[in-house]
Short mmCIF file of C-alpha atoms in Angstrom, two decimals:
data_model
loop_
_atom_site.label_atom_id
_atom_site.label_comp_id
_atom_site.label_asym_id
_atom_site.label_seq_id
_atom_site.Cartn_x
_atom_site.Cartn_y
_atom_site.Cartn_z
CA MET Z 130 -1.06 34.12 -35.02
CA THR Z 131 -2.47 31.85 -37.75
CA HIS Z 132 -4.52 28.69 -36.97
CA LEU Z 133 -4.75 29.59 -33.29
CA PRO Z 134 -7.51 27.06 -32.38
CA PHE Z 135 -5.38 24.18 -33.71
CA ILE Z 136 -2.32 25.35 -31.76
CA VAL Z 137 -4.30 25.90 -28.53
CA ALA Z 138 -5.96 22.46 -28.83
CA ALA Z 139 -2.60 20.74 -29.40
CA TYR Z 140 -1.04 22.43 -26.33
CA VAL Z 141 -4.06 21.70 -24.12
CA ILE Z 142 -3.89 17.98 -25.02
CA ALA Z 143 -0.09 17.83 -24.73
CA LEU Z 144 0.04 19.56 -21.34
CA GLY Z 145 -3.18 18.12 -19.93
CA THR Z 146 -2.23 14.47 -20.45
CA PRO Z 147 1.05 14.49 -18.45
CA ILE Z 148 -0.58 16.65 -15.74
CA ILE Z 149 -3.45 14.14 -15.33
CA LEU Z 150 -1.08 11.14 -15.42
CA ALA Z 151 1.34 12.71 -12.91
CA THR Z 152 -1.42 13.79 -10.51
CA ASP Z 153 -2.98 10.32 -10.60
CA ALA Z 154 0.43 8.65 -10.03
CA VAL Z 155 1.35 10.93 -7.10
CA PHE Z 156 -2.01 10.42 -5.33
CA ARG Z 157 -1.83 6.64 -5.93
CA ALA Z 158 1.69 6.47 -4.45
CA ARG Z 159 0.65 8.57 -1.42
CA ARG Z 160 -2.39 6.33 -0.82
CA ALA Z 161 -0.21 3.20 -1.00
CA GLN Z 162 2.40 4.78 1.31
CA ARG Z 163 -0.23 5.61 3.95
CA ARG Z 164 -1.71 2.09 3.83
CA LEU Z 165 1.71 0.49 4.02
CA ASP Z 166 2.71 2.68 6.98
CA ALA Z 167 -0.45 1.58 8.75
CA ILE Z 168 -0.01 -2.20 8.31
CA ASP Z 169 3.73 -2.85 7.89
CA PRO Z 170 5.18 -3.95 11.26
CA ARG Z 171 8.77 -3.11 10.20
CA ARG Z 172 7.79 0.46 9.32
CA ASN Z 173 5.90 0.83 12.62
CA ARG Z 174 9.12 -0.14 14.45
CA GLY Z 175 11.04 2.40 12.31
CA GLU Z 176 13.16 -0.22 10.53
CA ALA Z 177 12.25 0.54 6.90
CA MET R 86 9.46 -12.08 -1.38
CA ASP R 87 9.88 -13.57 -4.84
CA THR R 88 11.37 -17.06 -4.87
CA ARG R 89 11.73 -17.51 -8.64
CA SER R 90 15.26 -18.45 -9.63
CA SER R 91 17.44 -16.58 -12.08
CA ALA R 92 17.34 -18.17 -15.54
CA ALA R 93 20.41 -16.46 -17.05
CA SER R 94 24.01 -16.25 -15.78
CA PRO R 95 24.06 -16.20 -11.95
CA ARG R 96 26.50 -13.27 -11.80
CA SER R 97 24.47 -10.91 -14.01
CA GLY R 98 21.29 -11.96 -12.19
CA HIS R 99 22.89 -11.28 -8.81
CA VAL R 100 24.01 -7.78 -9.84
CA LEU R 101 20.54 -6.99 -11.21
CA HIS R 102 18.78 -8.19 -8.05
CA ARG R 103 21.19 -6.25 -5.83
CA PHE R 104 20.60 -2.92 -7.62
CA ALA R 105 16.93 -3.34 -8.44
CA ASN R 106 15.33 -5.11 -5.50
CA PRO R 107 12.01 -3.48 -4.54
CA GLY R 108 13.24 -2.09 -1.19
CA GLN R 109 16.32 -0.56 -2.81
CA PHE R 110 14.14 0.80 -5.61
CA LEU R 111 11.79 2.54 -3.15
CA ARG R 112 14.70 4.20 -1.34
CA LEU R 113 16.51 5.25 -4.54
CA SER R 114 13.42 6.40 -6.47
CA GLY R 115 12.28 8.53 -3.49
CA ARG R 116 15.53 10.46 -3.77
CA VAL R 117 15.52 10.68 -7.60
CA LEU R 118 11.89 11.75 -8.15
CA PRO R 119 12.23 15.47 -7.20
CA TRP R 120 15.15 15.66 -9.67
CA LEU R 121 12.88 14.34 -12.41
CA TYR R 122 9.72 16.36 -11.64
CA TRP R 123 11.09 19.86 -10.99
CA PRO R 124 13.64 20.09 -13.86
CA GLY R 125 11.02 18.42 -16.11
CA ILE R 126 8.36 21.02 -15.25
CA LEU R 127 10.75 23.98 -15.53
CA LEU R 128 12.36 22.82 -18.81
CA THR R 129 9.01 22.01 -20.43
CA ALA R 130 7.45 25.31 -19.37
CA GLY R 131 10.48 27.33 -20.52
CA ALA R 132 10.76 25.51 -23.84
CA LEU R 133 7.06 25.86 -24.66
CA ILE R 134 7.02 29.59 -23.80
CA TRP R 135 10.10 29.97 -26.04
CA GLY R 136 8.47 27.94 -28.82
CA VAL R 137 5.10 29.73 -28.74
CA PHE R 138 6.15 33.34 -28.15
CA PHE R 139 9.77 33.75 -29.25
CA ALA R 140 10.63 31.16 -31.93
CA PRO R 141 9.95 32.32 -35.51
CA SER R 142 7.03 31.05 -37.56
CA ASP R 143 7.74 28.94 -40.64
CA TRP R 144 7.68 30.59 -44.10
CA GLN R 145 5.46 27.79 -45.45
CA GLN R 146 3.54 26.41 -42.46
CA GLY R 147 3.03 29.73 -40.67
CA ASP R 148 2.34 29.40 -36.93
CA THR R 149 1.19 25.77 -37.14
CA VAL R 150 4.90 24.90 -36.91
CA ARG R 151 4.55 25.68 -33.17
CA ILE R 152 2.64 22.39 -32.78
CA MET R 153 6.00 20.71 -33.53
CA TYR R 154 7.29 21.68 -30.03
CA VAL R 155 4.77 19.29 -28.46
CA HIS R 156 4.19 16.78 -31.28
CA VAL R 157 7.82 15.75 -31.89
CA PRO R 158 8.75 15.06 -28.19
CA PHE R 159 5.62 12.92 -27.84
CA ALA R 160 6.52 11.02 -31.04
CA TRP R 161 10.05 10.35 -29.74
CA LEU R 162 8.73 9.29 -26.33
CA ALA R 163 6.11 6.98 -27.86
CA SER R 164 8.95 4.98 -29.48
CA ALA R 165 11.41 5.37 -26.57
CA GLY R 166 8.70 4.27 -24.13
CA TYR R 167 8.03 1.15 -26.16
CA PHE R 168 11.77 0.40 -26.31
CA SER R 169 11.88 0.71 -22.48
CA LEU R 170 8.89 -1.64 -22.29
CA ALA R 171 10.78 -4.15 -24.44
CA VAL R 172 13.90 -3.85 -22.22
CA CYS R 173 11.78 -4.48 -19.09
CA SER R 174 10.15 -7.43 -20.87
CA PHE R 175 13.55 -8.88 -21.80
CA ILE R 176 14.76 -8.56 -18.18
CA SER R 177 11.51 -10.12 -17.01
CA LEU R 178 11.81 -13.10 -19.35
CA VAL R 179 15.56 -13.71 -18.85
CA TRP R 180 16.09 -12.89 -15.15
CA ARG R 181 12.46 -13.22 -13.96
CA HIS R 182 12.82 -9.95 -12.09
CA PRO R 183 9.59 -8.85 -10.31
CA LEU R 184 10.47 -5.15 -10.55
CA ALA R 185 10.81 -5.42 -14.34
CA ASP R 186 7.30 -6.94 -14.47
CA LEU R 187 5.84 -4.08 -12.42
CA ALA R 188 7.72 -1.43 -14.45
CA ALA R 189 6.43 -2.97 -17.72
CA VAL R 190 2.84 -2.97 -16.43
CA GLU R 191 3.14 0.70 -15.38
CA LEU R 192 4.93 1.77 -18.59
CA GLY R 193 2.12 0.53 -20.84
CA PRO R 194 -0.61 3.09 -20.03
CA VAL R 195 1.86 6.02 -19.97
CA GLY R 196 3.32 4.98 -23.35
CA ALA R 197 -0.17 4.51 -24.80
CA ALA R 198 -1.26 7.97 -23.58
CA PHE R 199 1.87 9.60 -25.05
CA THR R 200 1.32 7.79 -28.39
CA ALA R 201 -2.31 8.94 -28.46
CA VAL R 202 -1.18 12.54 -27.82
CA CYS R 203 1.38 12.20 -30.64
CA LEU R 204 -1.38 11.09 -33.04
CA ALA R 205 -3.82 13.78 -31.81
CA THR R 206 -1.33 16.66 -32.09
CA GLY R 207 -0.18 15.33 -35.48
CA SER R 208 -3.79 15.36 -36.62
CA LEU R 209 -4.20 18.94 -35.38
CA TRP R 210 -1.13 19.88 -37.43
CA GLY R 211 -2.25 17.83 -40.47
CA LYS R 212 -5.66 19.47 -40.92
CA PRO R 213 -4.41 23.03 -41.62
CA THR R 214 -1.20 21.84 -43.35
CA TRP R 215 -2.31 18.85 -45.46
CA GLY R 216 -6.03 19.59 -45.47
CA ALA R 217 -6.83 16.23 -43.80
CA TRP R 218 -7.11 15.07 -40.18
CA TRP R 219 -5.75 11.63 -41.10
CA VAL R 220 -4.14 9.85 -44.05
CA TRP R 221 -3.12 6.17 -44.21
CA ASP R 222 0.49 7.22 -44.66
CA ALA R 223 3.26 4.74 -43.67
CA ARG R 224 4.46 6.87 -40.71
CA LEU R 225 0.97 7.56 -39.36
CA THR R 226 -0.12 3.96 -39.81
CA SER R 227 2.99 2.52 -38.11
CA VAL R 228 2.50 4.87 -35.12
CA PHE R 229 -1.16 3.79 -34.98
CA VAL R 230 0.07 0.15 -34.90
CA LEU R 231 2.34 1.20 -31.98
CA LEU R 232 -0.74 2.47 -30.11
CA LEU R 233 -2.49 -0.87 -30.76
CA LEU R 234 0.60 -2.73 -29.43
CA TYR R 235 0.52 -0.66 -26.23
CA LEU R 236 -3.23 -1.29 -25.83
CA GLY R 237 -2.69 -5.02 -26.51
CA HIS R 238 0.01 -5.13 -23.82
CA ILE R 239 -2.23 -3.31 -21.30
CA ALA R 240 -5.05 -5.80 -21.96
CA LEU R 241 -2.85 -8.91 -22.00
CA VAL R 242 -1.03 -8.32 -18.68
CA ARG R 243 -4.41 -7.93 -16.96
CA ALA R 244 -6.17 -10.81 -18.75
CA PHE R 245 -5.03 -13.71 -16.51
CA ASP R 246 -6.03 -14.71 -12.98
CA ASP R 247 -2.39 -15.58 -12.33
CA PRO R 248 -0.49 -12.28 -12.80
CA THR R 249 2.78 -14.12 -13.62
CA ARG R 250 1.19 -15.64 -16.72
CA GLY R 251 -0.02 -12.19 -17.75
CA TYR R 252 3.47 -10.72 -17.31
CA ARG R 253 4.98 -13.51 -19.48
CA ALA R 254 2.38 -13.09 -22.25
CA GLY R 255 2.77 -9.28 -22.18
CA ALA R 256 6.57 -9.56 -22.30
CA ILE R 257 6.42 -11.79 -25.40
CA LEU R 258 4.03 -9.37 -27.12
CA ALA R 259 6.28 -6.41 -26.23
CA LEU R 260 9.36 -8.14 -27.66
CA VAL R 261 7.57 -9.17 -30.87
CA GLY R 262 6.28 -5.60 -31.25
CA VAL R 263 9.82 -4.16 -31.25
CA ILE R 264 9.91 -4.93 -34.99
CA ASN R 265 7.58 -1.92 -35.39
CA LEU R 266 10.17 0.57 -34.07
CA PRO R 267 12.54 0.50 -37.10
CA ILE R 268 9.45 0.53 -39.33
CA ILE R 269 8.33 3.79 -37.67
CA LYS R 270 11.83 5.27 -37.90
CA PHE R 271 12.52 4.37 -41.53
CA SER R 272 8.95 4.50 -42.91
CA VAL R 273 9.60 8.00 -44.28
CA ASP R 274 12.69 6.69 -46.16
CA TRP R 275 11.36 3.31 -47.33
CA TRP R 276 8.03 4.57 -48.67
CA ASN R 277 6.91 7.68 -50.49
CA THR R 278 5.08 9.26 -47.54
CA LEU R 279 3.19 12.49 -47.04
CA HIS R 280 4.92 12.82 -43.64
CA GLN R 281 8.22 14.67 -44.01
CA PRO R 282 11.55 12.86 -43.39
CA ALA R 283 13.48 13.37 -40.14
CA SER R 284 14.95 16.85 -39.63
CA ILE R 285 17.30 15.70 -36.86
CA GLY R 286 19.53 12.62 -37.17
CA LEU R 287 22.46 11.07 -35.34
CA THR R 288 24.75 11.08 -38.39
CA GLY R 289 24.09 14.35 -40.23
CA ALA R 290 23.62 18.01 -39.32
CA PRO R 291 20.01 19.00 -38.51
CA THR R 292 18.02 20.55 -41.36
CA ILE R 293 16.06 22.73 -38.96
CA ALA R 294 16.98 26.34 -38.10
CA PRO R 295 18.78 26.71 -34.71
CA SER R 296 16.13 29.21 -33.56
CA MET R 297 13.58 26.36 -33.80
CA LEU R 298 15.93 23.50 -32.89
CA TRP R 299 16.83 24.68 -29.34
CA PRO R 300 13.28 25.06 -27.99
CA LEU R 301 12.47 21.68 -29.57
CA LEU R 302 15.43 19.99 -27.84
CA PHE R 303 14.63 21.56 -24.45
CA SER R 304 10.99 20.57 -24.83
CA ALA R 305 12.06 16.99 -25.65
CA ILE R 306 14.33 16.82 -22.55
CA GLY R 307 11.58 18.31 -20.34
CA PHE R 308 8.89 15.89 -21.52
CA THR R 309 11.37 12.97 -21.21
CA LEU R 310 12.01 13.84 -17.55
CA LEU R 311 8.24 14.06 -16.94
CA PHE R 312 7.65 10.73 -18.69
CA ALA R 313 10.32 9.09 -16.50
CA ALA R 314 8.91 10.75 -13.36
CA ILE R 315 5.38 9.47 -14.07
CA VAL R 316 6.59 5.91 -14.76
CA VAL R 317 8.82 5.85 -11.64
CA THR R 318 5.97 7.19 -9.44
CA ARG R 319 3.54 4.59 -10.82
CA THR R 320 6.12 1.82 -10.31
CA ARG R 321 6.71 2.98 -6.70
CA ALA R 322 2.96 2.79 -6.08
CA ALA R 323 2.82 -0.69 -7.65
CA VAL R 324 5.72 -1.94 -5.47
CA MET R 325 4.01 -0.67 -2.31
CA GLU R 326 0.63 -2.12 -3.35
CA ARG R 327 2.30 -5.48 -3.93
CA ARG R 328 3.84 -5.37 -0.45
CA ILE R 329 0.43 -4.43 1.04
CA ARG R 330 -1.17 -7.46 -0.67
CA GLY R 331 1.63 -9.71 0.64
CA LEU R 332 1.23 -8.44 4.22
CA LEU R 333 -2.57 -8.77 4.15
CA MET R 334 -2.30 -12.34 2.81
CA ALA R 335 0.27 -13.23 5.50
CA LYS R 336 -2.00 -11.78 8.20
CA ALA R 337 -5.02 -13.66 6.84
CA SER R 338 -3.17 -16.99 6.68
CA SER R 339 -1.74 -16.64 10.23
CA ALA R 340 -5.24 -15.78 11.53
CA SER R 341 -6.73 -18.87 9.87
CA GLU R 342 -3.90 -21.04 11.27
CA GLN R 343 -4.57 -19.77 14.81
CA GLU R 344 -8.28 -20.41 14.33
CA ALA R 345 -7.57 -23.99 13.23
CA LEU R 346 -5.32 -24.58 16.28
CA SER R 347 -7.85 -23.25 18.79
#
């Protein structure tokens, strides 16, 4: 395969960026969900 | 939670609020997200394996053509993401919808990251093909301007103590910046650019071989689903964080009222 370092670098950047963004978003949403469950009175009564 | 009144027609505003209120959004997005993440991951993985190992190399570019399977979807999503940002900004300005504000704030960084990846992968293709990492070509320059618009939006929405003022300023910038989208699209036709013209259009048949076209299309659909999944997840987090702030402020104000009474 010609120009392999260029191809590998492009795929690492293109796959790494969405993986980092998605991981960050999922952990942020889980953190917010846990905090909300702890302080939201409606959720504690099982209404939400 | 939000008491701002609808500025446009009451009927359209009512429909929008009914289908996009934060509680409804949390319920609906929770159900939709697995259908964005899993097909997105599977389609992207399948398309990239197809593109790297099974699609033919180009007679002129050799194997560097395989960079196209990641570069082109990111280029499309950079523009599509900005268009979505402009739509959210329009809804925010016309109907004053809080969810549109939050979605616009969360779209900005994702769109900026995808635009940066488009420029980086284009550069990695340009060096072996053109012999240069970067040229001030009309297409490259207009995409670089798109990145600056995203960065400007990210900075502007966070630049005010009152978030509502930041949302308004960001929305105006996003709508003004829409003028850059047709410039990106038609730059290769209007100017004599080093960047090649579009191989796939809505009106004519594609000028790309089907053996390369299919993995490219699947890769574009896969990355689009992942882009949407990331934005929806970030918006969900932002909605919940906003509710947490509201609850904490309500608790603090009721505590101070009780203190004042006793």
